[in-house]
Amino acid sequence: MSGCQLTESRVHGFGSVVLANDWLSVAMVPHLGSKLMSLYDRKHEYEWLWTNPLLTHLRPLSTTHSEEQFELGGWDECFPGLSAARYPVPPWNAIDIPKHGALWSRD
């Protein structure tokens, strides 16, 4: 394979985007807040990201208050912050940031 290849796939029932080259492949699931579900070393056949085999992969909603039931492994994007808070500066200072970030629980 020369350069990088971008493909669409499915990971745990969710549509994913996979970027791969000769050495590495990365699978990202947009509907799980852009969660990275796989970081795979193709040369050594080694998966770097753990996945919880005991939990069903569900999509969290903005009303979700506990990420423990969604701790599936992988690598979560917690933009713009990890803890629940209120934006500190205008013009967003009246908007609450959900726990685990706005992208993770995006409806």
PDB file of C-alpha atoms in Angstrom:
ATOM      1  CA  MET A   1       0.000   0.000   0.000  1.00  0.00           C
ATOM      2  CA  SER A   2       1.435   3.357  -0.931  1.00  0.00           C
ATOM      3  CA  GLY A   3       0.413   6.375   1.148  1.00  0.00           C
ATOM      4  CA  CYS A   4      -2.805   6.312   3.187  1.00  0.00           C
ATOM      5  CA  GLN A   5      -6.100   4.708   2.322  1.00  0.00           C
ATOM      6  CA  LEU A   6      -9.442   6.006   3.662  1.00  0.00           C
ATOM      7  CA  THR A   7     -12.371   3.575   3.784  1.00  0.00           C
ATOM      8  CA  GLU A   8     -15.741   3.220   5.467  1.00  0.00           C
ATOM      9  CA  SER A   9     -16.413   0.205   7.659  1.00  0.00           C
ATOM     10  CA  ARG A  10     -18.458  -0.961  10.670  1.00  0.00           C
ATOM     11  CA  VAL A  11     -17.185  -1.340  14.227  1.00  0.00           C
ATOM     12  CA  HIS A  12     -19.513  -2.925  16.815  1.00  0.00           C
ATOM     13  CA  GLY A  13     -22.505  -2.124  14.612  1.00  0.00           C
ATOM     14  CA  PHE A  14     -21.607   1.539  14.050  1.00  0.00           C
ATOM     15  CA  GLY A  15     -20.423   3.109  10.839  1.00  0.00           C
ATOM     16  CA  SER A  16     -16.737   3.979  11.030  1.00  0.00           C
ATOM     17  CA  VAL A  17     -14.043   5.681   9.034  1.00  0.00           C
ATOM     18  CA  VAL A  18     -10.732   3.828   8.751  1.00  0.00           C
ATOM     19  CA  LEU A  19      -7.444   5.494   7.825  1.00  0.00           C
ATOM     20  CA  ALA A  20      -4.655   3.021   7.067  1.00  0.00           C
ATOM     21  CA  ASN A  21      -1.162   2.777   5.684  1.00  0.00           C
ATOM     22  CA  ASP A  22       1.440  -0.014   5.667  1.00  0.00           C
ATOM     23  CA  TRP A  23       2.146   0.374   9.391  1.00  0.00           C
ATOM     24  CA  LEU A  24      -1.014   1.550  11.133  1.00  0.00           C
ATOM     25  CA  SER A  25      -4.792   1.656  10.865  1.00  0.00           C
ATOM     26  CA  VAL A  26      -7.099   3.908  12.879  1.00  0.00           C
ATOM     27  CA  ALA A  27     -10.888   3.382  13.086  1.00  0.00           C
ATOM     28  CA  MET A  28     -13.065   6.323  14.221  1.00  0.00           C
ATOM     29  CA  VAL A  29     -16.828   6.152  14.918  1.00  0.00           C
ATOM     30  CA  PRO A  30     -18.516   9.537  14.280  1.00  0.00           C
ATOM     31  CA  HIS A  31     -21.797   8.537  16.024  1.00  0.00           C
ATOM     32  CA  LEU A  32     -19.960   7.849  19.277  1.00  0.00           C
ATOM     33  CA  GLY A  33     -18.576  11.379  19.544  1.00  0.00           C
ATOM     34  CA  SER A  34     -15.695  10.653  17.165  1.00  0.00           C
ATOM     35  CA  LYS A  35     -14.466   7.817  19.398  1.00  0.00           C
ATOM     36  CA  LEU A  36     -11.334   6.058  18.212  1.00  0.00           C
ATOM     37  CA  MET A  37     -12.223   2.362  18.452  1.00  0.00           C
ATOM     38  CA  SER A  38      -9.049   0.929  16.986  1.00  0.00           C
ATOM     39  CA  LEU A  39      -5.398   1.895  16.789  1.00  0.00           C
ATOM     40  CA  TYR A  40      -3.885  -1.157  15.136  1.00  0.00           C
ATOM     41  CA  ASP A  41      -0.186  -1.804  14.502  1.00  0.00           C
ATOM     42  CA  ARG A  42      -0.305  -3.648  11.202  1.00  0.00           C
ATOM     43  CA  LYS A  43       3.384  -4.620  11.211  1.00  0.00           C
ATOM     44  CA  HIS A  44       3.240  -6.330  14.615  1.00  0.00           C
ATOM     45  CA  GLU A  45      -0.480  -7.263  14.511  1.00  0.00           C
ATOM     46  CA  TYR A  46      -1.186  -5.507  17.795  1.00  0.00           C
ATOM     47  CA  GLU A  47      -4.298  -3.556  18.884  1.00  0.00           C
ATOM     48  CA  TRP A  48      -3.345  -0.647  21.144  1.00  0.00           C
ATOM     49  CA  LEU A  49      -6.856   0.315  22.299  1.00  0.00           C
ATOM     50  CA  TRP A  50      -8.776  -1.862  24.737  1.00  0.00           C
ATOM     51  CA  THR A  51     -12.487  -2.586  24.185  1.00  0.00           C
ATOM     52  CA  ASN A  52     -14.806  -3.703  26.986  1.00  0.00           C
ATOM     53  CA  PRO A  53     -16.239  -7.081  25.883  1.00  0.00           C
ATOM     54  CA  LEU A  54     -18.952  -7.001  28.590  1.00  0.00           C
ATOM     55  CA  LEU A  55     -20.876  -3.898  27.474  1.00  0.00           C
ATOM     56  CA  THR A  56     -23.171  -3.414  24.511  1.00  0.00           C
ATOM     57  CA  HIS A  57     -22.098  -0.536  22.341  1.00  0.00           C
ATOM     58  CA  LEU A  58     -24.812   2.120  22.639  1.00  0.00           C
ATOM     59  CA  ARG A  59     -24.869   5.719  21.583  1.00  0.00           C
ATOM     60  CA  PRO A  60     -25.028   8.085  24.596  1.00  0.00           C
ATOM     61  CA  LEU A  61     -27.525  10.965  24.482  1.00  0.00           C
ATOM     62  CA  SER A  62     -27.292  14.460  25.956  1.00  0.00           C
ATOM     63  CA  THR A  63     -29.450  13.206  28.858  1.00  0.00           C
ATOM     64  CA  THR A  64     -26.863  10.545  29.741  1.00  0.00           C
ATOM     65  CA  HIS A  65     -25.287  11.317  33.108  1.00  0.00           C
ATOM     66  CA  SER A  66     -22.992   8.345  33.591  1.00  0.00           C
ATOM     67  CA  GLU A  67     -20.300   7.444  31.123  1.00  0.00           C
ATOM     68  CA  GLU A  68     -19.571   4.285  33.116  1.00  0.00           C
ATOM     69  CA  GLN A  69     -22.313   2.443  31.229  1.00  0.00           C
ATOM     70  CA  PHE A  70     -20.640   3.574  28.014  1.00  0.00           C
ATOM     71  CA  GLU A  71     -17.040   2.830  29.030  1.00  0.00           C
ATOM     72  CA  LEU A  72     -16.397   0.710  26.008  1.00  0.00           C
ATOM     73  CA  GLY A  73     -12.695   1.314  25.726  1.00  0.00           C
ATOM     74  CA  GLY A  74     -11.148   3.046  22.785  1.00  0.00           C
ATOM     75  CA  TRP A  75     -10.243   6.715  22.965  1.00  0.00           C
ATOM     76  CA  ASP A  76     -12.974   9.277  23.634  1.00  0.00           C
ATOM     77  CA  GLU A  77     -12.912  12.834  22.405  1.00  0.00           C
ATOM     78  CA  CYS A  78     -14.031  14.976  25.351  1.00  0.00           C
ATOM     79  CA  PHE A  79     -14.365  18.320  23.568  1.00  0.00           C
ATOM     80  CA  PRO A  80     -14.587  20.914  25.041  1.00  0.00           C
ATOM     81  CA  GLY A  81     -14.087  19.418  28.507  1.00  0.00           C
ATOM     82  CA  LEU A  82     -14.261  16.287  30.638  1.00  0.00           C
ATOM     83  CA  SER A  83     -16.318  17.541  33.594  1.00  0.00           C
ATOM     84  CA  ALA A  84     -19.785  19.081  33.504  1.00  0.00           C
ATOM     85  CA  ALA A  85     -19.442  22.852  33.637  1.00  0.00           C
ATOM     86  CA  ARG A  86     -20.736  26.107  32.234  1.00  0.00           C
ATOM     87  CA  TYR A  87     -18.838  27.871  29.452  1.00  0.00           C
ATOM     88  CA  PRO A  88     -16.721  30.508  31.204  1.00  0.00           C
ATOM     89  CA  VAL A  89     -16.746  33.242  28.547  1.00  0.00           C
ATOM     90  CA  PRO A  90     -19.281  35.017  26.333  1.00  0.00           C
ATOM     91  CA  PRO A  91     -21.021  34.444  24.029  1.00  0.00           C
ATOM     92  CA  TRP A  92     -21.463  30.867  25.326  1.00  0.00           C
ATOM     93  CA  ASN A  93     -21.361  31.592  29.073  1.00  0.00           C
ATOM     94  CA  ALA A  94     -25.028  30.639  29.549  1.00  0.00           C
ATOM     95  CA  ILE A  95     -24.530  27.206  27.980  1.00  0.00           C
ATOM     96  CA  ASP A  96     -23.813  24.088  30.025  1.00  0.00           C
ATOM     97  CA  ILE A  97     -21.101  21.678  28.893  1.00  0.00           C
ATOM     98  CA  PRO A  98     -22.251  18.106  29.541  1.00  0.00           C
ATOM     99  CA  LYS A  99     -20.037  15.710  31.438  1.00  0.00           C
ATOM    100  CA  HIS A 100     -17.628  13.976  29.052  1.00  0.00           C
ATOM    101  CA  GLY A 101     -17.941  16.798  26.507  1.00  0.00           C
ATOM    102  CA  ALA A 102     -20.420  18.038  23.953  1.00  0.00           C
ATOM    103  CA  LEU A 103     -19.396  15.706  21.107  1.00  0.00           C
ATOM    104  CA  TRP A 104     -19.646  12.495  23.146  1.00  0.00           C
ATOM    105  CA  SER A 105     -23.326  12.959  23.993  1.00  0.00           C
ATOM    106  CA  ARG A 106     -24.381  14.743  20.839  1.00  0.00           C
ATOM    107  CA  ASP A 107     -27.989  13.875  19.884  1.00  0.00           C
TER     108      ASP A 107
END
